[in-house]
mmCIF file of C-alpha atoms (C1' of nucleotides) in Angstrom:
data_model
loop_
_atom_site.group_PDB
_atom_site.id
_atom_site.type_symbol
_atom_site.label_atom_id
_atom_site.label_comp_id
_atom_site.label_asym_id
_atom_site.label_seq_id
_atom_site.Cartn_x
_atom_site.Cartn_y
_atom_site.Cartn_z
ATOM 1 C CA MET A 1 -31.080 -40.938 3.084
ATOM 2 C CA GLY A 2 -27.941 -38.530 3.246
ATOM 3 C CA THR A 3 -25.749 -38.212 6.099
ATOM 4 C CA SER A 4 -27.479 -34.466 6.713
ATOM 5 C CA ASP A 5 -30.774 -36.234 6.795
ATOM 6 C CA SER A 6 -29.596 -38.297 9.415
ATOM 7 C CA ILE A 7 -27.917 -36.032 11.501
ATOM 8 C CA GLU A 8 -31.076 -34.054 11.183
ATOM 9 C CA LEU A 9 -33.174 -37.107 12.406
ATOM 10 C CA PHE A 10 -30.991 -37.650 15.403
ATOM 11 C CA LEU A 11 -31.062 -34.051 16.437
ATOM 12 C CA LEU A 12 -34.778 -33.857 16.523
ATOM 13 C CA ASN A 13 -34.837 -36.853 18.412
ATOM 14 C CA LEU A 14 -32.732 -35.783 21.018
ATOM 15 C CA LEU A 15 -34.741 -32.750 21.362
ATOM 16 C CA SER A 16 -37.954 -34.485 21.509
ATOM 17 C CA LYS A 17 -36.578 -36.381 24.364
ATOM 18 C CA ALA A 18 -34.577 -33.351 26.025
ATOM 19 C CA ASP A 19 -37.714 -31.073 26.050
ATOM 20 C CA GLY A 20 -36.691 -29.242 23.639
ATOM 21 C CA VAL A 21 -33.179 -28.336 24.623
ATOM 22 C CA CYS A 22 -30.082 -30.069 23.729
ATOM 23 C CA GLU A 23 -26.205 -29.418 23.997
ATOM 24 C CA LEU A 24 -23.291 -31.454 22.286
ATOM 25 C CA ARG A 25 -19.995 -31.031 21.011
ATOM 26 C CA ARG A 26 -19.531 -30.549 17.136
ATOM 27 C CA GLY A 27 -16.394 -32.905 16.996
ATOM 28 C CA ASP A 28 -18.671 -35.671 18.614
ATOM 29 C CA LEU A 29 -21.306 -35.491 16.562
ATOM 30 C CA ALA A 30 -18.899 -35.096 13.300
ATOM 31 C CA GLU A 31 -17.393 -38.207 14.381
ATOM 32 C CA ARG A 32 -20.444 -40.209 14.987
ATOM 33 C CA PHE A 33 -21.789 -39.630 11.817
ATOM 34 C CA SER A 34 -18.054 -39.911 10.402
ATOM 35 C CA CYS A 35 -18.611 -36.580 8.560
ATOM 36 C CA VAL A 36 -16.067 -33.659 8.967
ATOM 37 C CA PRO A 37 -17.444 -31.045 11.703
ATOM 38 C CA SER A 38 -18.371 -28.395 9.449
ATOM 39 C CA GLN A 39 -21.186 -30.600 8.041
ATOM 40 C CA ILE A 40 -22.676 -29.742 11.472
ATOM 41 C CA ASN A 41 -22.810 -26.417 10.539
ATOM 42 C CA TYR A 42 -24.308 -27.248 7.657
ATOM 43 C CA VAL A 43 -27.022 -28.790 8.956
ATOM 44 C CA LEU A 44 -27.882 -26.411 11.465
ATOM 45 C CA THR A 45 -27.687 -23.591 9.351
ATOM 46 C CA THR A 46 -30.275 -25.300 6.894
ATOM 47 C CA ARG A 47 -32.232 -27.055 9.150
ATOM 48 C CA PHE A 48 -32.107 -25.466 12.514
ATOM 49 C CA SER A 49 -32.337 -22.240 11.636
ATOM 50 C CA PRO A 50 -34.360 -19.443 13.826
ATOM 51 C CA GLU A 51 -37.127 -19.478 10.639
ATOM 52 C CA HIS A 52 -37.146 -23.239 11.150
ATOM 53 C CA GLY A 53 -38.026 -22.741 14.869
ATOM 54 C CA TYR A 54 -34.716 -23.238 16.648
ATOM 55 C CA ILE A 55 -31.927 -20.960 18.757
ATOM 56 C CA VAL A 56 -28.635 -22.206 18.138
ATOM 57 C CA GLU A 57 -25.792 -20.867 20.853
ATOM 58 C CA SER A 58 -22.106 -22.081 20.784
ATOM 59 C CA ARG A 59 -19.112 -21.462 22.712
ATOM 60 C CA ARG A 60 -15.798 -21.852 21.474
ATOM 61 C CA GLY A 61 -12.619 -23.106 22.927
ATOM 62 C CA GLY A 62 -11.986 -25.746 25.542
ATOM 63 C CA GLY A 63 -15.135 -27.100 26.714
ATOM 64 C CA GLY A 64 -17.028 -25.700 23.835
ATOM 65 C CA TYR A 65 -20.343 -26.777 22.889
ATOM 66 C CA ILE A 66 -23.353 -26.289 20.772
ATOM 67 C CA ARG A 67 -26.682 -26.104 22.221
ATOM 68 C CA ILE A 68 -29.873 -26.452 19.953
ATOM 69 C CA THR A 69 -33.200 -24.853 21.657
ATOM 70 C CA ARG A 70 -36.681 -25.455 20.096
ATOM 71 C CA VAL A 71 -39.038 -22.655 20.135
ATOM 72 C CA ASN A 72 -42.353 -23.870 19.415
ATOM 73 C CA MET A 73 -45.087 -21.254 19.161
ATOM 74 C CA GLN A 74 -44.952 -17.205 18.784
ATOM 75 C CA PRO A 75 -43.947 -15.694 22.272
ATOM 76 C CA ALA A 76 -47.238 -13.948 23.255
ATOM 77 C CA SER A 77 -49.413 -17.120 22.064
ATOM 78 C CA LEU A 78 -47.595 -19.454 24.146
ATOM 79 C CA VAL A 79 -47.605 -16.427 27.145
ATOM 80 C CA MET A 80 -51.347 -16.278 26.652
ATOM 81 C CA HIS A 81 -52.106 -20.006 26.201
ATOM 82 C CA THR A 82 -50.248 -20.212 29.578
ATOM 83 C CA VAL A 83 -52.033 -17.676 31.195
ATOM 84 C CA ASN A 84 -55.261 -19.173 30.165
ATOM 85 C CA ALA A 85 -53.873 -22.396 32.207
ATOM 86 C CA ILE A 86 -53.583 -20.792 35.163
ATOM 87 C CA GLY A 87 -56.623 -21.203 37.263
ATOM 88 C CA ASP A 88 -57.503 -19.296 40.312
ATOM 89 C CA ALA A 89 -54.748 -20.755 42.664
ATOM 90 C CA ILE A 90 -51.316 -22.427 41.729
ATOM 91 C CA ASP A 91 -48.649 -24.090 43.777
ATOM 92 C CA ALA A 92 -45.109 -23.342 43.434
ATOM 93 C CA ARG A 93 -44.136 -26.230 41.990
ATOM 94 C CA THR A 94 -46.507 -25.682 39.013
ATOM 95 C CA THR A 95 -45.389 -22.023 38.627
ATOM 96 C CA ALA A 96 -41.661 -22.994 38.591
ATOM 97 C CA ALA A 97 -42.354 -25.628 35.667
ATOM 98 C CA LEU A 98 -44.790 -23.028 33.610
ATOM 99 C CA LEU A 99 -41.944 -20.367 33.822
ATOM 100 C CA GLN A 100 -39.322 -22.947 32.863
ATOM 101 C CA ASN A 101 -41.329 -23.768 29.864
ATOM 102 C CA LEU A 102 -41.933 -20.372 28.866
ATOM 103 C CA VAL A 103 -38.006 -19.738 28.965
ATOM 104 C CA ASN A 104 -37.041 -22.786 27.187
ATOM 105 C CA ASN A 105 -39.295 -21.480 24.594
ATOM 106 C CA GLY A 106 -37.908 -17.987 24.500
ATOM 107 C CA ALA A 107 -41.070 -16.544 25.378
ATOM 108 C CA LEU A 108 -39.603 -14.545 28.247
ATOM 109 C CA THR A 109 -36.134 -13.555 29.101
ATOM 110 C CA LEU A 110 -34.042 -14.907 32.261
ATOM 111 C CA ASP A 111 -34.089 -11.395 33.813
ATOM 112 C CA THR A 112 -37.722 -11.357 33.478
ATOM 113 C CA THR A 113 -38.304 -14.517 34.834
ATOM 114 C CA ASN A 114 -36.116 -14.545 37.704
ATOM 115 C CA LEU A 115 -38.284 -10.925 38.660
ATOM 116 C CA VAL A 116 -41.515 -13.239 38.170
ATOM 117 C CA ALA A 117 -39.982 -15.820 40.448
ATOM 118 C CA ALA A 118 -38.984 -13.219 42.932
ATOM 119 C CA ALA A 119 -42.493 -12.096 43.130
ATOM 120 C CA LEU A 120 -43.751 -15.239 43.535
ATOM 121 C CA GLY A 121 -40.978 -16.860 45.702
ATOM 122 C CA SER A 122 -41.836 -17.982 49.140
ATOM 123 C CA ALA A 123 -39.856 -15.294 50.479
ATOM 124 C CA ALA A 124 -42.239 -12.963 48.834
ATOM 125 C CA LEU A 125 -45.390 -14.641 50.244
ATOM 126 C CA ARG A 126 -43.971 -15.824 53.683
ATOM 127 C CA GLY A 127 -46.056 -12.793 55.317
ATOM 128 C CA LEU A 128 -49.382 -14.665 54.187
ATOM 129 C CA PRO A 129 -51.244 -17.119 55.892
ATOM 130 C CA ALA A 130 -50.441 -20.490 53.719
ATOM 131 C CA GLU A 131 -53.933 -21.176 52.534
ATOM 132 C CA TRP A 132 -54.015 -17.828 50.170
ATOM 133 C CA ARG A 133 -50.503 -18.323 48.883
ATOM 134 C CA ASP A 134 -51.580 -20.658 45.787
ATOM 135 C CA ALA A 135 -54.628 -17.938 45.288
ATOM 136 C CA ALA A 136 -52.030 -15.217 45.553
ATOM 137 C CA ARG A 137 -49.567 -16.882 42.998
ATOM 138 C CA ALA A 138 -52.327 -17.012 40.551
ATOM 139 C CA GLY A 139 -53.041 -13.752 40.370
ATOM 140 C CA ILE A 140 -49.522 -12.203 40.500
ATOM 141 C CA LEU A 141 -48.546 -14.842 37.946
ATOM 142 C CA LYS A 142 -51.410 -13.870 35.450
ATOM 143 C CA GLN A 143 -50.898 -10.260 35.765
ATOM 144 C CA CYS A 144 -47.110 -10.287 35.148
ATOM 145 C CA LEU A 145 -47.692 -12.646 32.168
ATOM 146 C CA LEU A 146 -50.663 -10.155 30.533
ATOM 147 C CA GLN A 147 -47.989 -7.313 31.472
ATOM 148 C CA ILE A 148 -44.920 -8.815 29.815
ATOM 149 C CA ILE A 149 -47.046 -9.253 26.390
ATOM 150 C CA GLN A 150 -48.038 -5.384 26.306
ATOM 151 C CA MET B 1 -17.915 -27.139 33.016
ATOM 152 C CA GLY B 2 -14.569 -25.773 32.885
ATOM 153 C CA THR B 3 -12.373 -24.632 35.738
ATOM 154 C CA SER B 4 -12.715 -21.154 34.980
ATOM 155 C CA ASP B 5 -16.568 -21.487 34.897
ATOM 156 C CA SER B 6 -16.017 -22.649 38.420
ATOM 157 C CA ILE B 7 -13.753 -20.210 39.455
ATOM 158 C CA GLU B 8 -16.248 -17.759 38.088
ATOM 159 C CA LEU B 9 -19.226 -19.088 40.013
ATOM 160 C CA PHE B 10 -17.548 -19.729 42.907
ATOM 161 C CA LEU B 11 -16.590 -15.555 42.981
ATOM 162 C CA LEU B 12 -20.076 -14.486 42.192
ATOM 163 C CA ASN B 13 -21.609 -16.338 45.060
ATOM 164 C CA LEU B 14 -18.973 -14.762 47.386
ATOM 165 C CA LEU B 15 -20.147 -11.860 46.105
ATOM 166 C CA SER B 16 -23.314 -12.166 46.681
ATOM 167 C CA LYS B 17 -22.976 -13.250 49.823
ATOM 168 C CA ALA B 18 -20.612 -10.520 50.915
ATOM 169 C CA ASP B 19 -22.692 -7.583 49.486
ATOM 170 C CA GLY B 20 -20.807 -7.068 46.364
ATOM 171 C CA VAL B 21 -17.348 -7.192 47.806
ATOM 172 C CA CYS B 22 -14.725 -9.936 48.447
ATOM 173 C CA GLU B 23 -10.849 -10.051 49.037
ATOM 174 C CA LEU B 24 -8.842 -13.428 48.746
ATOM 175 C CA ARG B 25 -5.649 -14.837 48.109
ATOM 176 C CA ARG B 26 -4.776 -15.642 44.676
ATOM 177 C CA GLY B 27 -2.704 -18.536 45.752
ATOM 178 C CA ASP B 28 -5.273 -19.954 47.986
ATOM 179 C CA LEU B 29 -7.997 -19.809 44.916
ATOM 180 C CA ALA B 30 -5.665 -21.375 42.682
ATOM 181 C CA GLU B 31 -4.997 -24.262 44.760
ATOM 182 C CA ARG B 32 -8.622 -24.966 45.821
ATOM 183 C CA PHE B 33 -9.370 -25.064 42.080
ATOM 184 C CA SER B 34 -6.124 -26.686 41.187
ATOM 185 C CA CYS B 35 -4.845 -24.542 38.890
ATOM 186 C CA VAL B 36 -2.068 -22.304 38.200
ATOM 187 C CA PRO B 37 -2.142 -18.749 40.079
ATOM 188 C CA SER B 38 -2.332 -16.706 36.719
ATOM 189 C CA GLN B 39 -5.567 -18.496 35.672
ATOM 190 C CA ILE B 40 -7.049 -16.557 38.461
ATOM 191 C CA ASN B 41 -5.748 -13.712 36.471
ATOM 192 C CA TYR B 42 -7.320 -15.123 33.204
ATOM 193 C CA VAL B 43 -10.941 -15.556 35.077
ATOM 194 C CA LEU B 44 -10.575 -11.674 36.358
ATOM 195 C CA THR B 45 -9.887 -10.246 33.087
ATOM 196 C CA THR B 46 -12.415 -12.217 31.199
ATOM 197 C CA ARG B 47 -15.420 -12.225 33.578
ATOM 198 C CA PHE B 48 -14.436 -9.552 35.929
ATOM 199 C CA SER B 49 -13.675 -6.768 34.309
ATOM 200 C CA PRO B 50 -15.064 -3.121 34.756
ATOM 201 C CA GLU B 51 -17.040 -3.618 31.555
ATOM 202 C CA HIS B 52 -18.670 -6.358 33.513
ATOM 203 C CA GLY B 53 -19.094 -4.286 36.246
ATOM 204 C CA TYR B 54 -16.391 -4.754 38.516
ATOM 205 C CA ILE B 55 -13.393 -3.316 39.840
ATOM 206 C CA VAL B 56 -10.360 -5.385 40.854
ATOM 207 C CA GLU B 57 -7.824 -4.347 43.089
ATOM 208 C CA SER B 58 -4.694 -6.105 44.603
ATOM 209 C CA ARG B 59 -1.952 -5.631 46.271
ATOM 210 C CA ARG B 60 1.483 -7.951 46.436
ATOM 211 C CA GLY B 61 3.864 -8.541 48.587
ATOM 212 C CA GLY B 62 3.135 -10.336 52.491
ATOM 213 C CA GLY B 63 -0.129 -9.920 53.094
ATOM 214 C CA GLY B 64 -1.045 -9.150 49.895
ATOM 215 C CA TYR B 65 -4.764 -9.855 48.545
ATOM 216 C CA ILE B 66 -7.184 -9.792 45.244
ATOM 217 C CA ARG B 67 -10.438 -7.658 46.110
ATOM 218 C CA ILE B 68 -13.010 -7.616 43.823
ATOM 219 C CA THR B 69 -16.023 -5.113 43.655
ATOM 220 C CA ARG B 70 -19.045 -5.018 42.080
ATOM 221 C CA VAL B 71 -20.081 -1.532 40.980
ATOM 222 C CA ASN B 72 -22.880 0.078 39.096
ATOM 223 C CA MET B 73 -24.184 -0.202 42.355
ATOM 224 C CA GLN B 74 -25.534 3.751 42.395
ATOM 225 C CA PRO B 75 -29.249 2.813 41.546
ATOM 226 C CA ALA B 76 -28.917 -0.359 43.963
ATOM 227 C CA SER B 77 -27.796 1.498 46.831
ATOM 228 C CA LEU B 78 -31.135 3.661 46.101
ATOM 229 C CA VAL B 79 -33.308 0.086 45.398
ATOM 230 C CA MET B 80 -31.579 -0.885 49.198
ATOM 231 C CA HIS B 81 -32.859 2.184 50.712
ATOM 232 C CA THR B 82 -36.480 1.262 49.681
ATOM 233 C CA VAL B 83 -36.175 -2.214 50.582
ATOM 234 C CA ASN B 84 -35.308 -1.143 54.339
ATOM 235 C CA ALA B 85 -37.922 1.514 54.093
ATOM 236 C CA ILE B 86 -40.583 -1.217 53.652
ATOM 237 C CA GLY B 87 -42.237 -2.782 56.552
ATOM 238 C CA ASP B 88 -44.274 -5.860 56.895
ATOM 239 C CA ALA B 89 -47.086 -4.051 54.710
ATOM 240 C CA ILE B 90 -47.494 -1.721 52.189
ATOM 241 C CA ASP B 91 -50.912 0.123 51.124
ATOM 242 C CA ALA B 92 -51.009 0.469 46.996
ATOM 243 C CA ARG B 93 -50.452 4.341 47.274
ATOM 244 C CA THR B 94 -47.493 4.189 49.211
ATOM 245 C CA THR B 95 -45.862 1.258 46.731
ATOM 246 C CA ALA B 96 -47.026 3.677 43.504
ATOM 247 C CA ALA B 97 -44.921 6.452 45.366
ATOM 248 C CA LEU B 98 -41.825 4.620 46.054
ATOM 249 C CA LEU B 99 -42.028 3.168 42.672
ATOM 250 C CA GLN B 100 -42.526 6.260 41.048
ATOM 251 C CA ASN B 101 -39.118 7.577 42.878
ATOM 252 C CA LEU B 102 -37.173 4.672 41.636
ATOM 253 C CA VAL B 103 -38.058 5.653 38.274
ATOM 254 C CA ASN B 104 -37.382 9.126 38.407
ATOM 255 C CA ASN B 105 -33.916 8.262 40.125
ATOM 256 C CA GLY B 106 -33.124 5.978 37.172
ATOM 257 C CA ALA B 107 -33.030 3.233 39.579
ATOM 258 C CA LEU B 108 -35.471 1.041 37.537
ATOM 259 C CA THR B 109 -36.480 0.996 33.907
ATOM 260 C CA LEU B 110 -40.048 2.000 32.584
ATOM 261 C CA ASP B 111 -40.530 -1.781 31.493
ATOM 262 C CA THR B 112 -39.448 -3.391 35.462
ATOM 263 C CA THR B 113 -41.525 -1.131 36.900
ATOM 264 C CA ASN B 114 -44.166 -1.603 34.977
ATOM 265 C CA LEU B 115 -43.640 -5.393 35.447
ATOM 266 C CA VAL B 116 -43.287 -4.906 39.246
ATOM 267 C CA ALA B 117 -46.605 -2.671 39.008
ATOM 268 C CA ALA B 118 -48.490 -5.489 37.558
ATOM 269 C CA ALA B 119 -47.351 -8.032 40.312
ATOM 270 C CA LEU B 120 -48.562 -5.774 42.782
ATOM 271 C CA GLY B 121 -51.622 -4.212 41.366
ATOM 272 C CA SER B 122 -55.149 -4.788 42.418
ATOM 273 C CA ALA B 123 -55.973 -7.054 39.384
ATOM 274 C CA ALA B 124 -53.261 -9.507 40.647
ATOM 275 C CA LEU B 125 -53.922 -9.396 44.036
ATOM 276 C CA ARG B 126 -57.816 -9.419 43.743
ATOM 277 C CA GLY B 127 -58.388 -13.348 44.931
ATOM 278 C CA LEU B 128 -56.777 -12.411 48.225
ATOM 279 C CA PRO B 129 -58.710 -11.326 51.369
ATOM 280 C CA ALA B 130 -58.212 -7.815 51.690
ATOM 281 C CA GLU B 131 -56.783 -7.759 54.923
ATOM 282 C CA TRP B 132 -53.764 -9.736 53.707
ATOM 283 C CA ARG B 133 -53.294 -7.592 50.337
ATOM 284 C CA ASP B 134 -51.005 -5.191 52.050
ATOM 285 C CA ALA B 135 -48.595 -7.748 53.452
ATOM 286 C CA ALA B 136 -48.369 -9.626 50.136
ATOM 287 C CA ARG B 137 -47.109 -6.155 48.562
ATOM 288 C CA ALA B 138 -44.908 -5.893 51.055
ATOM 289 C CA GLY B 139 -43.288 -9.228 50.837
ATOM 290 C CA ILE B 140 -43.659 -8.977 46.573
ATOM 291 C CA LEU B 141 -42.407 -5.667 46.195
ATOM 292 C CA LYS B 142 -39.132 -6.462 48.641
ATOM 293 C CA GLN B 143 -38.064 -9.646 46.647
ATOM 294 C CA CYS B 144 -38.585 -7.598 43.446
ATOM 295 C CA LEU B 145 -36.547 -5.064 44.263
ATOM 296 C CA LEU B 146 -33.694 -7.729 45.645
ATOM 297 C CA GLN B 147 -34.004 -9.386 42.627
ATOM 298 C CA ILE B 148 -33.285 -6.683 40.223
ATOM 299 C CA ILE B 149 -30.549 -5.541 42.072
ATOM 300 C CA GLN B 150 -29.177 -9.241 42.233
ATOM 301 C "C1'" DC X 1 18.294 3.157 57.888
ATOM 302 C "C1'" DT X 2 20.007 -0.493 54.068
ATOM 303 C "C1'" DT X 3 20.059 -4.501 52.204
ATOM 304 C "C1'" DC X 4 18.669 -9.077 51.722
ATOM 305 C "C1'" DT X 5 14.829 -12.405 51.466
ATOM 306 C "C1'" DT X 6 10.363 -14.083 51.644
ATOM 307 C "C1'" DT X 7 6.101 -13.784 50.166
ATOM 308 C "C1'" DT X 8 2.590 -12.098 47.068
ATOM 309 C "C1'" DG X 9 0.570 -10.849 42.821
ATOM 310 C "C1'" DG X 10 1.046 -9.574 37.587
ATOM 311 C "C1'" DT X 11 2.187 -10.479 32.284
ATOM 312 C "C1'" DC X 12 2.951 -12.121 28.170
ATOM 313 C "C1'" DA X 13 3.375 -15.541 24.988
ATOM 314 C "C1'" DG X 14 2.720 -20.291 23.782
ATOM 315 C "C1'" DT X 15 -0.046 -24.587 23.226
ATOM 316 C "C1'" DA X 16 -4.182 -26.899 23.041
ATOM 317 C "C1'" DA X 17 -9.089 -27.438 22.556
ATOM 318 C "C1'" DA X 18 -13.174 -26.062 20.788
ATOM 319 C "C1'" DG X 19 -16.197 -24.200 17.043
ATOM 320 C "C1'" DG X 20 -17.077 -21.030 12.039
ATOM 321 C "C1'" DT X 21 -16.051 -19.446 7.228
ATOM 322 C "C1'" DC X 22 -16.158 -20.436 2.789
ATOM 323 C "C1'" DA X 23 -15.437 -22.105 -1.918
ATOM 324 C "C1'" DA X 24 -14.958 -25.776 -4.454
ATOM 325 C "C1'" DA X 25 -16.165 -30.451 -5.388
ATOM 326 C "C1'" DT X 26 -19.342 -33.910 -5.748
ATOM 327 C "C1'" DT X 27 -24.093 -36.095 -5.943
ATOM 328 C "C1'" DA X 28 -29.341 -35.874 -6.192
ATOM 329 C "C1'" DG X 29 -33.605 -34.576 -8.518
ATOM 330 C "C1'" DA X 30 -36.611 -32.592 -11.643
ATOM 331 C "C1'" DT F 1 -28.609 -31.928 -18.718
ATOM 332 C "C1'" DC F 2 -29.229 -28.369 -15.412
ATOM 333 C "C1'" DT F 3 -29.691 -26.579 -11.201
ATOM 334 C "C1'" DA F 4 -29.939 -26.893 -6.196
ATOM 335 C "C1'" DA F 5 -28.349 -29.495 -2.364
ATOM 336 C "C1'" DT F 6 -25.017 -32.121 0.099
ATOM 337 C "C1'" DT F 7 -20.098 -32.959 0.999
ATOM 338 C "C1'" DT F 8 -15.212 -31.848 1.788
ATOM 339 C "C1'" DG F 9 -11.281 -29.717 3.962
ATOM 340 C "C1'" DA F 10 -8.244 -25.850 4.127
ATOM 341 C "C1'" DC F 11 -7.706 -22.135 6.933
ATOM 342 C "C1'" DC F 12 -9.496 -18.804 10.399
ATOM 343 C "C1'" DT F 13 -11.509 -17.230 15.213
ATOM 344 C "C1'" DT F 14 -12.405 -17.477 20.088
ATOM 345 C "C1'" DT F 15 -11.527 -19.434 24.747
ATOM 346 C "C1'" DA F 16 -9.387 -22.363 28.241
ATOM 347 C "C1'" DC F 17 -5.127 -23.014 30.350
ATOM 348 C "C1'" DT F 18 0.092 -23.578 31.731
ATOM 349 C "C1'" DG F 19 4.368 -21.893 32.959
ATOM 350 C "C1'" DA F 20 8.554 -18.804 32.561
ATOM 351 C "C1'" DC F 21 9.757 -14.586 33.937
ATOM 352 C "C1'" DC F 22 8.750 -10.149 36.492
ATOM 353 C "C1'" DA F 23 7.311 -6.603 39.907
ATOM 354 C "C1'" DA F 24 6.256 -5.297 44.466
ATOM 355 C "C1'" DA F 25 5.472 -4.963 49.534
ATOM 356 C "C1'" DA F 26 6.846 -6.739 53.986
ATOM 357 C "C1'" DG F 27 10.118 -8.410 57.268
ATOM 358 C "C1'" DA F 28 14.255 -9.584 58.965
ATOM 359 C "C1'" DA F 29 19.255 -8.717 59.555
ATOM 360 C "C1'" DG F 30 22.751 -5.946 59.994
#
DNA sequence: CTTCTTTTGGTCAGTAAAGGTCAAATTAGA
DNA sequence: TCTAATTTGACCTTTACTGACCAAAAGAAG
């Protein structure tokens, strides 16, 4: 198995253990596999391209990094899947987890998510009796997600 | 996270807590982050430029200062006005009128408005007792608008 | 009122720390 | 063998940080 294959495996393993997102230093990785830094770029372009289902972001300069994000499903189908998973009520914790997952998979932008989160937050639902908040959250979240994929 | 990022975060936090304006001493800030004063200028020029939506004013000499103002607030002030006009409850008709007004004035994009409208629509609030829907609408609308102007 | 001193902030060039590109050289596989 | 994938390294771009030197404003001294 070649070095590029080893690096790919290493990254895939990292990603699976870290919920589809990982951040690393190119130099560190190159040193770990005793290769030149540019080989990391080679692996990224040949195996972690958008067509392969990944987003790669990076930053130069001091404190620079490379971040790989896995985008599994097509955004719309992932959103629909999420909608179907929401029942008649949903608590704040679960809501946050669902939204985080959608962001991680690139299905929602951060701005959109922040807006939806604002609509579902405790501040927004404060005027409601506690026993109805989960129901309100479910309805709002579903309709927001359905609107987003329109 | 680098020093510049930390300084940026600190300033953003200050700004958000101080209604988009903050005033500080360059030397103080440099000391707080254990960096040279000129790094403050670096952060200001790279992250708080007019293109980023900020105005930076300063004055030298005794009692000197640096003032950062978040601009692009024309739509924001309209939104704030709207937020303040919302009480503890608001009916669907009034909500629609407010949103329409914000769109007409260019304070909100159509996409954003559609998303907010989805969160406030009858479909989203169907699971709630009728007598609580106006209260829910008020809370959600306020928080969404506040989120939009950040 | 001038002038000197102190207190701020401003500029800019240089160094360092990342990551990016590209094409040549090499290797693996059909 | 012939071709495509892999590996390498020279050179480039971006970002972060530092420090020497500059400029302005306020206050004190005369």
